[in-house]
PDB file of N, CA and C in Angstrom:
ATOM      1  N   MET A 294     162.954  59.006  99.440  1.00  0.00           N
ATOM      2  CA  MET A 294     161.920  58.398  98.635  1.00  0.00           C
ATOM      3  C   MET A 294     161.198  59.434  97.774  1.00  0.00           C
ATOM      4  N   ALA A 295     161.008  60.623  98.312  1.00  0.00           N
ATOM      5  CA  ALA A 295     160.294  61.648  97.562  1.00  0.00           C
ATOM      6  C   ALA A 295     161.093  62.082  96.326  1.00  0.00           C
ATOM      7  N   VAL A 296     162.417  62.078  96.448  1.00  0.00           N
ATOM      8  CA  VAL A 296     163.257  62.461  95.308  1.00  0.00           C
ATOM      9  C   VAL A 296     163.099  61.448  94.183  1.00  0.00           C
ATOM     10  N   TYR A 297     163.076  60.155  94.531  1.00  0.00           N
ATOM     11  CA  TYR A 297     162.890  59.119  93.515  1.00  0.00           C
ATOM     12  C   TYR A 297     161.512  59.231  92.885  1.00  0.00           C
ATOM     13  N   ASN A 298     160.529  59.545  93.687  1.00  0.00           N
ATOM     14  CA  ASN A 298     159.169  59.718  93.202  1.00  0.00           C
ATOM     15  C   ASN A 298     159.112  60.832  92.155  1.00  0.00           C
ATOM     16  N   VAL A 299     159.675  61.974  92.470  1.00  0.00           N
ATOM     17  CA  VAL A 299     159.655  63.124  91.559  1.00  0.00           C
ATOM     18  C   VAL A 299     160.469  62.830  90.303  1.00  0.00           C
ATOM     19  N   CYS A 300     161.627  62.232  90.469  1.00  0.00           N
ATOM     20  CA  CYS A 300     162.481  61.922  89.306  1.00  0.00           C
ATOM     21  C   CYS A 300     161.805  60.944  88.354  1.00  0.00           C
ATOM     22  N   THR A 301     161.147  59.934  88.900  1.00  0.00           N
ATOM     23  CA  THR A 301     160.476  58.945  88.049  1.00  0.00           C
ATOM     24  C   THR A 301     159.348  59.585  87.251  1.00  0.00           C
ATOM     25  N   ILE A 302     158.542  60.375  87.910  1.00  0.00           N
ATOM     26  CA  ILE A 302     157.422  61.002  87.203  1.00  0.00           C
ATOM     27  C   ILE A 302     157.927  62.031  86.199  1.00  0.00           C
ATOM     28  N   CYS A 303     158.977  62.757  86.543  1.00  0.00           N
ATOM     29  CA  CYS A 303     159.551  63.721  85.591  1.00  0.00           C
ATOM     30  C   CYS A 303     160.184  63.015  84.402  1.00  0.00           C
ATOM     31  N   ALA A 304     160.793  61.855  84.637  1.00  0.00           N
ATOM     32  CA  ALA A 304     161.407  61.104  83.531  1.00  0.00           C
ATOM     33  C   ALA A 304     160.346  60.631  82.542  1.00  0.00           C
ATOM     34  N   ILE A 305     159.144  60.426  83.017  1.00  0.00           N
ATOM     35  CA  ILE A 305     158.060  60.018  82.120  1.00  0.00           C
ATOM     36  C   ILE A 305     157.328  61.239  81.570  1.00  0.00           C
ATOM     37  N   GLY A 306     157.029  62.204  82.428  1.00  0.00           N
ATOM     38  CA  GLY A 306     156.204  63.343  82.042  1.00  0.00           C
ATOM     39  C   GLY A 306     156.877  64.338  81.123  1.00  0.00           C
ATOM     40  N   VAL A 307     158.137  64.647  81.363  1.00  0.00           N
ATOM     41  CA  VAL A 307     158.823  65.674  80.562  1.00  0.00           C
ATOM     42  C   VAL A 307     158.995  65.233  79.106  1.00  0.00           C
ATOM     43  N   PRO A 308     159.532  64.033  78.823  1.00  0.00           N
ATOM     44  CA  PRO A 308     159.630  63.643  77.409  1.00  0.00           C
ATOM     45  C   PRO A 308     158.268  63.563  76.717  1.00  0.00           C
ATOM     46  N   LEU A 309     157.271  63.066  77.454  1.00  0.00           N
ATOM     47  CA  LEU A 309     155.937  62.990  76.876  1.00  0.00           C
ATOM     48  C   LEU A 309     155.393  64.379  76.572  1.00  0.00           C
ATOM     49  N   ALA A 310     155.621  65.315  77.483  1.00  0.00           N
ATOM     50  CA  ALA A 310     155.150  66.690  77.273  1.00  0.00           C
ATOM     51  C   ALA A 310     155.882  67.348  76.103  1.00  0.00           C
ATOM     52  N   LEU A 311     157.174  67.095  75.974  1.00  0.00           N
ATOM     53  CA  LEU A 311     157.935  67.676  74.864  1.00  0.00           C
ATOM     54  C   LEU A 311     157.480  67.146  73.510  1.00  0.00           C
ATOM     55  N   VAL A 312     157.108  65.885  73.463  1.00  0.00           N
ATOM     56  CA  VAL A 312     156.657  65.288  72.201  1.00  0.00           C
ATOM     57  C   VAL A 312     155.312  65.868  71.771  1.00  0.00           C
ATOM     58  N   ILE A 313     154.401  66.057  72.721  1.00  0.00           N
ATOM     59  CA  ILE A 313     153.055  66.501  72.343  1.00  0.00           C
ATOM     60  C   ILE A 313     152.876  68.013  72.403  1.00  0.00           C
ATOM     61  N   TYR A 314     153.909  68.762  72.769  1.00  0.00           N
ATOM     62  CA  TYR A 314     153.783  70.209  72.937  1.00  0.00           C
ATOM     63  C   TYR A 314     153.393  70.915  71.649  1.00  0.00           C
ATOM     64  N   THR A 315     153.990  70.544  70.549  1.00  0.00           N
ATOM     65  CA  THR A 315     153.768  71.285  69.299  1.00  0.00           C
ATOM     66  C   THR A 315     152.421  70.973  68.658  1.00  0.00           C
ATOM     67  N   GLN A 316     151.843  69.810  68.949  1.00  0.00           N
ATOM     68  CA  GLN A 316     150.614  69.432  68.252  1.00  0.00           C
ATOM     69  C   GLN A 316     149.357  69.553  69.113  1.00  0.00           C
ATOM     70  N   HIS A 317     149.435  69.183  70.357  1.00  0.00           N
ATOM     71  CA  HIS A 317     148.247  69.137  71.211  1.00  0.00           C
ATOM     72  C   HIS A 317     148.502  69.942  72.476  1.00  0.00           C
ATOM     73  N   HIS A 318     148.129  71.212  72.439  1.00  0.00           N
ATOM     74  CA  HIS A 318     148.403  72.084  73.583  1.00  0.00           C
ATOM     75  C   HIS A 318     147.571  71.704  74.808  1.00  0.00           C
ATOM     76  N   ASN A 319     146.339  71.296  74.600  1.00  0.00           N
ATOM     77  CA  ASN A 319     145.506  70.879  75.732  1.00  0.00           C
ATOM     78  C   ASN A 319     146.051  69.613  76.387  1.00  0.00           C
ATOM     79  N   LEU A 320     146.467  68.661  75.585  1.00  0.00           N
ATOM     80  CA  LEU A 320     147.038  67.420  76.117  1.00  0.00           C
ATOM     81  C   LEU A 320     148.348  67.705  76.855  1.00  0.00           C
ATOM     82  N   TYR A 321     149.130  68.641  76.348  1.00  0.00           N
ATOM     83  CA  TYR A 321     150.364  69.054  77.026  1.00  0.00           C
ATOM     84  C   TYR A 321     150.041  69.585  78.429  1.00  0.00           C
ATOM     85  N   PHE A 322     149.021  70.431  78.513  1.00  0.00           N
ATOM     86  CA  PHE A 322     148.630  70.977  79.808  1.00  0.00           C
ATOM     87  C   PHE A 322     148.209  69.859  80.758  1.00  0.00           C
ATOM     88  N   TYR A 323     147.430  68.897  80.269  1.00  0.00           N
ATOM     89  CA  TYR A 323     146.971  67.787  81.101  1.00  0.00           C
ATOM     90  C   TYR A 323     148.144  66.945  81.616  1.00  0.00           C
ATOM     91  N   VAL A 324     149.101  66.680  80.746  1.00  0.00           N
ATOM     92  CA  VAL A 324     150.262  65.875  81.152  1.00  0.00           C
ATOM     93  C   VAL A 324     151.058  66.585  82.244  1.00  0.00           C
ATOM     94  N   VAL A 325     151.283  67.868  82.088  1.00  0.00           N
ATOM     95  CA  VAL A 325     152.031  68.640  83.086  1.00  0.00           C
ATOM     96  C   VAL A 325     151.249  68.708  84.395  1.00  0.00           C
ATOM     97  N   ALA A 326     149.950  68.957  84.305  1.00  0.00           N
ATOM     98  CA  ALA A 326     149.131  69.053  85.515  1.00  0.00           C
ATOM     99  C   ALA A 326     149.070  67.728  86.259  1.00  0.00           C
ATOM    100  N   ILE A 327     148.890  66.636  85.544  1.00  0.00           N
ATOM    101  CA  ILE A 327     148.839  65.322  86.182  1.00  0.00           C
ATOM    102  C   ILE A 327     150.189  64.969  86.801  1.00  0.00           C
ATOM    103  N   SER A 328     151.270  65.350  86.149  1.00  0.00           N
ATOM    104  CA  SER A 328     152.601  65.092  86.720  1.00  0.00           C
ATOM    105  C   SER A 328     152.786  65.840  88.036  1.00  0.00           C
ATOM    106  N   ILE A 329     152.393  67.087  88.075  1.00  0.00           N
ATOM    107  CA  ILE A 329     152.546  67.893  89.295  1.00  0.00           C
ATOM    108  C   ILE A 329     151.672  67.354  90.420  1.00  0.00           C
ATOM    109  N   VAL A 330     150.422  67.081  90.116  1.00  0.00           N
ATOM    110  CA  VAL A 330     149.499  66.590  91.145  1.00  0.00           C
ATOM    111  C   VAL A 330     149.934  65.229  91.671  1.00  0.00           C
ATOM    112  N   SER A 331     150.353  64.331  90.786  1.00  0.00           N
ATOM    113  CA  SER A 331     150.760  63.001  91.243  1.00  0.00           C
ATOM    114  C   SER A 331     152.046  63.068  92.060  1.00  0.00           C
ATOM    115  N   CYS A 332     152.986  63.937  91.691  1.00  0.00           N
ATOM    116  CA  CYS A 332     154.220  64.087  92.486  1.00  0.00           C
ATOM    117  C   CYS A 332     153.904  64.559  93.894  1.00  0.00           C
ATOM    118  N   THR A 333     153.090  65.592  94.010  1.00  0.00           N
ATOM    119  CA  THR A 333     152.796  66.130  95.338  1.00  0.00           C
ATOM    120  C   THR A 333     151.973  65.146  96.166  1.00  0.00           C
ATOM    121  N   THR A 334     151.010  64.484  95.545  1.00  0.00           N
ATOM    122  CA  THR A 334     150.176  63.532  96.281  1.00  0.00           C
ATOM    123  C   THR A 334     150.999  62.347  96.781  1.00  0.00           C
ATOM    124  N   LEU A 335     151.820  61.789  95.927  1.00  0.00           N
ATOM    125  CA  LEU A 335     152.635  60.641  96.338  1.00  0.00           C
ATOM    126  C   LEU A 335     153.648  61.032  97.411  1.00  0.00           C
ATOM    127  N   THR A 336     154.220  62.220  97.305  1.00  0.00           N
ATOM    128  CA  THR A 336     155.170  62.668  98.317  1.00  0.00           C
ATOM    129  C   THR A 336     154.486  62.835  99.672  1.00  0.00           C
ATOM    130  N   LEU A 337     153.315  63.448  99.689  1.00  0.00           N
ATOM    131  CA  LEU A 337     152.573  63.595 100.943  1.00  0.00           C
ATOM    132  C   LEU A 337     152.172  62.246 101.519  1.00  0.00           C
ATOM    133  N   CYS A 338     151.791  61.313 100.663  1.00  0.00           N
ATOM    134  CA  CYS A 338     151.448  59.973 101.147  1.00  0.00           C
ATOM    135  C   CYS A 338     152.668  59.267 101.731  1.00  0.00           C
ATOM    136  N   LEU A 339     153.819  59.417 101.093  1.00  0.00           N
ATOM    137  CA  LEU A 339     155.045  58.805 101.624  1.00  0.00           C
ATOM    138  C   LEU A 339     155.414  59.374 102.985  1.00  0.00           C
ATOM    139  N   VAL A 340     155.109  60.629 103.206  1.00  0.00           N
ATOM    140  CA  VAL A 340     155.466  61.267 104.472  1.00  0.00           C
ATOM    141  C   VAL A 340     154.460  60.935 105.563  1.00  0.00           C
ATOM    142  N   PHE A 341     153.165  61.044 105.272  1.00  0.00           N
ATOM    143  CA  PHE A 341     152.166  61.008 106.333  1.00  0.00           C
ATOM    144  C   PHE A 341     151.469  59.670 106.541  1.00  0.00           C
ATOM    145  N   VAL A 342     151.370  58.812 105.546  1.00  0.00           N
ATOM    146  CA  VAL A 342     150.669  57.538 105.727  1.00  0.00           C
ATOM    147  C   VAL A 342     151.345  56.663 106.781  1.00  0.00           C
ATOM    148  N   PRO A 343     152.671  56.499 106.792  1.00  0.00           N
ATOM    149  CA  PRO A 343     153.280  55.686 107.856  1.00  0.00           C
ATOM    150  C   PRO A 343     153.024  56.253 109.250  1.00  0.00           C
ATOM    151  N   LYS A 344     153.021  57.556 109.368  1.00  0.00           N
ATOM    152  CA  LYS A 344     152.766  58.173 110.673  1.00  0.00           C
ATOM    153  C   LYS A 344     151.332  57.902 111.128  1.00  0.00           C
ATOM    154  N   ILE A 345     150.381  58.054 110.245  1.00  0.00           N
ATOM    155  CA  ILE A 345     148.983  57.818 110.587  1.00  0.00           C
ATOM    156  C   ILE A 345     148.755  56.346 110.930  1.00  0.00           C
ATOM    157  N   ARG A 346     149.368  55.443 110.168  1.00  0.00           N
ATOM    158  CA  ARG A 346     149.216  54.013 110.448  1.00  0.00           C
ATOM    159  C   ARG A 346     149.785  53.651 111.809  1.00  0.00           C
ATOM    160  N   SER A 347     150.945  54.198 112.152  1.00  0.00           N
ATOM    161  CA  SER A 347     151.531  53.861 113.447  1.00  0.00           C
ATOM    162  C   SER A 347     150.742  54.470 114.594  1.00  0.00           C
ATOM    163  N   LEU A 348     150.146  55.637 114.385  1.00  0.00           N
ATOM    164  CA  LEU A 348     149.307  56.224 115.423  1.00  0.00           C
ATOM    165  C   LEU A 348     148.034  55.416 115.635  1.00  0.00           C
ATOM    166  N   LYS A 349     147.495  54.860 114.580  1.00  0.00           N
ATOM    167  CA  LYS A 349     146.293  54.040 114.726  1.00  0.00           C
ATOM    168  C   LYS A 349     146.607  52.704 115.394  1.00  0.00           C
ATOM    169  N   LYS A 350     147.785  52.138 115.125  1.00  0.00           N
ATOM    170  CA  LYS A 350     148.149  50.843 115.690  1.00  0.00           C
ATOM    171  C   LYS A 350     148.459  50.932 117.178  1.00  0.00           C
ATOM    172  N   SER A 351     149.229  51.924 117.560  1.00  0.00           N
ATOM    173  CA  SER A 351     149.687  51.999 118.940  1.00  0.00           C
ATOM    174  C   SER A 351     148.869  53.003 119.726  1.00  0.00           C
ATOM    175  N   ASN A 352     149.053  52.969 121.028  1.00  0.00           N
ATOM    176  CA  ASN A 352     148.370  53.972 121.842  1.00  0.00           C
ATOM    177  C   ASN A 352     149.186  55.252 121.859  1.00  0.00           C
ATOM    178  N   THR A 353     148.647  56.284 122.441  1.00  0.00           N
ATOM    179  CA  THR A 353     149.292  57.596 122.372  1.00  0.00           C
ATOM    180  C   THR A 353     150.598  57.663 123.138  1.00  0.00           C
ATOM    181  N   SER A 354     150.754  56.895 124.196  1.00  0.00           N
ATOM    182  CA  SER A 354     152.020  56.963 124.941  1.00  0.00           C
ATOM    183  C   SER A 354     153.170  56.397 124.113  1.00  0.00           C
ATOM    184  N   GLU A 355     152.912  55.342 123.359  1.00  0.00           N
ATOM    185  CA  GLU A 355     153.955  54.800 122.486  1.00  0.00           C
ATOM    186  C   GLU A 355     154.234  55.733 121.317  1.00  0.00           C
ATOM    187  N   ALA A 356     153.199  56.348 120.799  1.00  0.00           N
ATOM    188  CA  ALA A 356     153.362  57.234 119.642  1.00  0.00           C
ATOM    189  C   ALA A 356     154.145  58.482 120.012  1.00  0.00           C
ATOM    190  N   SER A 357     153.991  58.973 121.234  1.00  0.00           N
ATOM    191  CA  SER A 357     154.721  60.177 121.614  1.00  0.00           C
ATOM    192  C   SER A 357     156.213  59.900 121.730  1.00  0.00           C
ATOM    193  N   GLY A 358     156.593  58.646 121.963  1.00  0.00           N
ATOM    194  CA  GLY A 358     158.009  58.298 121.969  1.00  0.00           C
ATOM    195  C   GLY A 358     158.596  58.226 120.579  1.00  0.00           C
ATOM    196  N   ILE A 359     157.750  57.917 119.610  1.00  0.00           N
ATOM    197  CA  ILE A 359     158.214  57.779 118.228  1.00  0.00           C
ATOM    198  C   ILE A 359     158.262  59.125 117.525  1.00  0.00           C
ATOM    199  N   PHE A 360     157.222  59.935 117.727  1.00  0.00           N
ATOM    200  CA  PHE A 360     157.107  61.205 117.035  1.00  0.00           C
ATOM    201  C   PHE A 360     157.290  62.354 118.021  1.00  0.00           C
ATOM    202  N   PRO A 361     158.021  63.385 117.634  1.00  0.00           N
ATOM    203  CA  PRO A 361     158.232  64.512 118.546  1.00  0.00           C
ATOM    204  C   PRO A 361     156.930  65.258 118.817  1.00  0.00           C
ATOM    205  N   THR A 362     156.748  65.636 120.079  1.00  0.00           N
ATOM    206  CA  THR A 362     155.522  66.332 120.461  1.00  0.00           C
ATOM    207  C   THR A 362     155.814  67.688 121.086  1.00  0.00           C
ATOM    208  N   ASN A 363     157.056  68.127 121.050  1.00  0.00           N
ATOM    209  CA  ASN A 363     157.453  69.411 121.632  1.00  0.00           C
ATOM    210  C   ASN A 363     157.128  69.500 123.116  1.00  0.00           C
ATOM    211  N   GLY A 364     157.254  68.397 123.801  1.00  0.00           N
ATOM    212  CA  GLY A 364     157.063  68.392 125.243  1.00  0.00           C
ATOM    213  C   GLY A 364     155.623  68.274 125.688  1.00  0.00           C
ATOM    214  N   LEU A 365     154.673  68.209 124.760  1.00  0.00           N
ATOM    215  CA  LEU A 365     153.268  68.078 125.138  1.00  0.00           C
ATOM    216  C   LEU A 365     152.978  66.624 125.488  1.00  0.00           C
ATOM    217  N   LYS A 366     152.166  66.432 126.506  1.00  0.00           N
ATOM    218  CA  LYS A 366     151.792  65.087 126.910  1.00  0.00           C
ATOM    219  C   LYS A 366     150.322  64.877 126.586  1.00  0.00           C
ATOM    220  N   TYR A 367     150.047  63.776 125.934  1.00  0.00           N
ATOM    221  CA  TYR A 367     148.683  63.452 125.552  1.00  0.00           C
ATOM    222  C   TYR A 367     148.212  62.269 126.378  1.00  0.00           C
ATOM    223  N   LYS A 368     146.980  62.315 126.788  1.00  0.00           N
ATOM    224  CA  LYS A 368     146.416  61.137 127.421  1.00  0.00           C
ATOM    225  C   LYS A 368     144.969  61.015 126.987  1.00  0.00           C
ATOM    226  N   LYS A 369     144.557  59.764 126.853  1.00  0.00           N
ATOM    227  CA  LYS A 369     143.182  59.515 126.443  1.00  0.00           C
ATOM    228  C   LYS A 369     142.282  59.705 127.649  1.00  0.00           C
ATOM    229  N   ARG A 370     141.193  60.380 127.416  1.00  0.00           N
ATOM    230  CA  ARG A 370     140.234  60.581 128.481  1.00  0.00           C
ATOM    231  C   ARG A 370     138.853  60.564 127.854  1.00  0.00           C
ATOM    232  N   PHE A 371     138.015  59.716 128.355  1.00  0.00           N
ATOM    233  CA  PHE A 371     136.670  59.597 127.810  1.00  0.00           C
ATOM    234  C   PHE A 371     135.697  60.348 128.703  1.00  0.00           C
ATOM    235  N   LEU A 372     134.689  60.927 128.078  1.00  0.00           N
ATOM    236  CA  LEU A 372     133.677  61.640 128.840  1.00  0.00           C
ATOM    237  C   LEU A 372     132.901  60.662 129.707  1.00  0.00           C
ATOM    238  N   LYS A 373     132.500  61.118 130.856  1.00  0.00           N
ATOM    239  CA  LYS A 373     131.687  60.276 131.740  1.00  0.00           C
ATOM    240  C   LYS A 373     130.361  59.996 131.058  1.00  0.00           C
ATOM    241  N   GLY A 374     129.919  58.773 131.142  1.00  0.00           N
ATOM    242  CA  GLY A 374     128.619  58.443 130.586  1.00  0.00           C
ATOM    243  C   GLY A 374     128.682  57.805 129.211  1.00  0.00           C
ATOM    244  N   GLY A 375     129.836  57.780 128.601  1.00  0.00           N
ATOM    245  CA  GLY A 375     129.975  57.123 127.305  1.00  0.00           C
ATOM    246  C   GLY A 375     129.139  57.756 126.222  1.00  0.00           C
ATOM    247  N   SER A 376     128.205  56.981 125.680  1.00  0.00           N
ATOM    248  CA  SER A 376     127.442  57.458 124.535  1.00  0.00           C
ATOM    249  C   SER A 376     126.177  58.235 124.932  1.00  0.00           C
ATOM    250  N   LYS A 377     125.822  58.208 126.210  1.00  0.00           N
ATOM    251  CA  LYS A 377     124.601  58.924 126.603  1.00  0.00           C
ATOM    252  C   LYS A 377     124.858  60.431 126.649  1.00  0.00           C
ATOM    253  N   SER A 378     123.804  61.192 126.603  1.00  0.00           N
ATOM    254  CA  SER A 378     123.922  62.641 126.642  1.00  0.00           C
ATOM    255  C   SER A 378     124.327  63.094 128.041  1.00  0.00           C
ATOM    256  N   LEU A 379     125.121  64.138 128.108  1.00  0.00           N
ATOM    257  CA  LEU A 379     125.562  64.666 129.384  1.00  0.00           C
ATOM    258  C   LEU A 379     124.577  65.719 129.885  1.00  0.00           C
ATOM    259  N   THR A 380     124.426  65.775 131.193  1.00  0.00           N
ATOM    260  CA  THR A 380     123.600  66.835 131.767  1.00  0.00           C
ATOM    261  C   THR A 380     124.393  68.126 131.749  1.00  0.00           C
ATOM    262  N   THR A 381     123.717  69.221 132.015  1.00  0.00           N
ATOM    263  CA  THR A 381     124.377  70.522 132.020  1.00  0.00           C
ATOM    264  C   THR A 381     125.465  70.568 133.082  1.00  0.00           C
ATOM    265  N   LYS A 382     125.207  69.971 134.238  1.00  0.00           N
ATOM    266  CA  LYS A 382     126.194  69.971 135.320  1.00  0.00           C
ATOM    267  C   LYS A 382     127.431  69.168 134.925  1.00  0.00           C
ATOM    268  N   GLU A 383     127.227  67.991 134.328  1.00  0.00           N
ATOM    269  CA  GLU A 383     128.358  67.168 133.903  1.00  0.00           C
ATOM    270  C   GLU A 383     129.161  67.878 132.820  1.00  0.00           C
ATOM    271  N   LEU A 384     128.467  68.521 131.914  1.00  0.00           N
ATOM    272  CA  LEU A 384     129.149  69.274 130.860  1.00  0.00           C
ATOM    273  C   LEU A 384     129.949  70.422 131.455  1.00  0.00           C
ATOM    274  N   GLY A 385     129.373  71.104 132.460  1.00  0.00           N
ATOM    275  CA  GLY A 385     130.100  72.179 133.137  1.00  0.00           C
ATOM    276  C   GLY A 385     131.344  71.659 133.838  1.00  0.00           C
ATOM    277  N   ASN A 386     131.245  70.477 134.452  1.00  0.00           N
ATOM    278  CA  ASN A 386     132.416  69.870 135.102  1.00  0.00           C
ATOM    279  C   ASN A 386     133.510  69.549 134.084  1.00  0.00           C
ATOM    280  N   GLU A 387     133.120  69.027 132.931  1.00  0.00           N
ATOM    281  CA  GLU A 387     134.099  68.717 131.888  1.00  0.00           C
ATOM    282  C   GLU A 387     134.782  69.993 131.393  1.00  0.00           C
ATOM    283  N   ILE A 388     134.020  71.063 131.227  1.00  0.00           N
ATOM    284  CA  ILE A 388     134.591  72.339 130.770  1.00  0.00           C
ATOM    285  C   ILE A 388     135.566  72.881 131.797  1.00  0.00           C
ATOM    286  N   GLU A 389     135.207  72.809 133.086  1.00  0.00           N
ATOM    287  CA  GLU A 389     136.118  73.269 134.137  1.00  0.00           C
ATOM    288  C   GLU A 389     137.397  72.458 134.149  1.00  0.00           C
ATOM    289  N   TRP A 390     137.277  71.147 133.974  1.00  0.00           N
ATOM    290  CA  TRP A 390     138.468  70.291 133.952  1.00  0.00           C
ATOM    291  C   TRP A 390     139.374  70.663 132.786  1.00  0.00           C
ATOM    292  N   LEU A 391     138.775  70.869 131.604  1.00  0.00           N
ATOM    293  CA  LEU A 391     139.561  71.239 130.432  1.00  0.00           C
ATOM    294  C   LEU A 391     140.230  72.602 130.608  1.00  0.00           C
ATOM    295  N   GLN A 392     139.520  73.550 131.213  1.00  0.00           N
ATOM    296  CA  GLN A 392     140.114  74.861 131.454  1.00  0.00           C
ATOM    297  C   GLN A 392     141.272  74.749 132.441  1.00  0.00           C
ATOM    298  N   GLY A 393     141.145  73.885 133.421  1.00  0.00           N
ATOM    299  CA  GLY A 393     142.245  73.656 134.359  1.00  0.00           C
ATOM    300  C   GLY A 393     143.453  73.053 133.669  1.00  0.00           C
ATOM    301  N   GLN A 394     143.207  72.115 132.757  1.00  0.00           N
ATOM    302  CA  GLN A 394     144.299  71.517 131.993  1.00  0.00           C
ATOM    303  C   GLN A 394     144.967  72.563 131.120  1.00  0.00           C
ATOM    304  N   ASN A 395     144.168  73.419 130.522  1.00  0.00           N
ATOM    305  CA  ASN A 395     144.693  74.484 129.673  1.00  0.00           C
ATOM    306  C   ASN A 395     145.542  75.449 130.490  1.00  0.00           C
ATOM    307  N   GLY A 396     145.072  75.807 131.684  1.00  0.00           N
ATOM    308  CA  GLY A 396     145.823  76.725 132.542  1.00  0.00           C
ATOM    309  C   GLY A 396     147.125  76.126 133.024  1.00  0.00           C
ATOM    310  N   SER A 397     147.114  74.838 133.368  1.00  0.00           N
ATOM    311  CA  SER A 397     148.353  74.205 133.831  1.00  0.00           C
ATOM    312  C   SER A 397     149.348  74.063 132.687  1.00  0.00           C
ATOM    313  N   ALA A 398     148.850  73.835 131.460  1.00  0.00           N
ATOM    314  CA  ALA A 398     149.757  73.758 130.311  1.00  0.00           C
ATOM    315  C   ALA A 398     150.365  75.114 130.023  1.00  0.00           C
ATOM    316  N   ALA A 399     149.597  76.194 130.209  1.00  0.00           N
ATOM    317  CA  ALA A 399     150.131  77.539 129.993  1.00  0.00           C
ATOM    318  C   ALA A 399     151.192  77.857 131.026  1.00  0.00           C
ATOM    319  N   LEU A 400     150.997  77.434 132.269  1.00  0.00           N
ATOM    320  CA  LEU A 400     152.000  77.667 133.306  1.00  0.00           C
ATOM    321  C   LEU A 400     153.283  76.896 133.018  1.00  0.00           C
ATOM    322  N   ASP A 401     153.136  75.668 132.514  1.00  0.00           N
ATOM    323  CA  ASP A 401     154.311  74.856 132.161  1.00  0.00           C
ATOM    324  C   ASP A 401     155.095  75.518 131.044  1.00  0.00           C
ATOM    325  N   LEU A 402     154.414  76.140 130.110  1.00  0.00           N
ATOM    326  CA  LEU A 402     155.104  76.806 128.995  1.00  0.00           C
ATOM    327  C   LEU A 402     155.863  78.042 129.456  1.00  0.00           C
ATOM    328  N   LYS A 403     155.354  78.731 130.476  1.00  0.00           N
ATOM    329  CA  LYS A 403     156.005  79.953 130.955  1.00  0.00           C
ATOM    330  C   LYS A 403     157.291  79.644 131.702  1.00  0.00           C
ATOM    331  N   ARG A 404     157.380  78.444 132.252  1.00  0.00           N
ATOM    332  CA  ARG A 404     158.579  78.087 133.045  1.00  0.00           C
ATOM    333  C   ARG A 404     159.762  77.868 132.198  1.00  0.00           C
TER     334      ARG A 404
END
């Protein structure tokens, strides 16, 4: 799809740029710049928008089956207490839990 995107914009932009090159140098620059920016933007949208949409629709366990994660496992975990502020002790417990998860992931990588 990205190849068709680039070819279509080049088929429009290049002839237009060649026609206006000799008379309007500023307009030539604008046409070339807009062609480059639109090609890159549309290509990135073609690549990443479907991925973002599918991640928003499904939960993380389904998404990890669709998209490669290099062996990393993701799970949703909400902080205790929801929207209320955490006490220092609760925050310390969350930090310890995260450090434990980090250490176990490092051990898994070494194996």
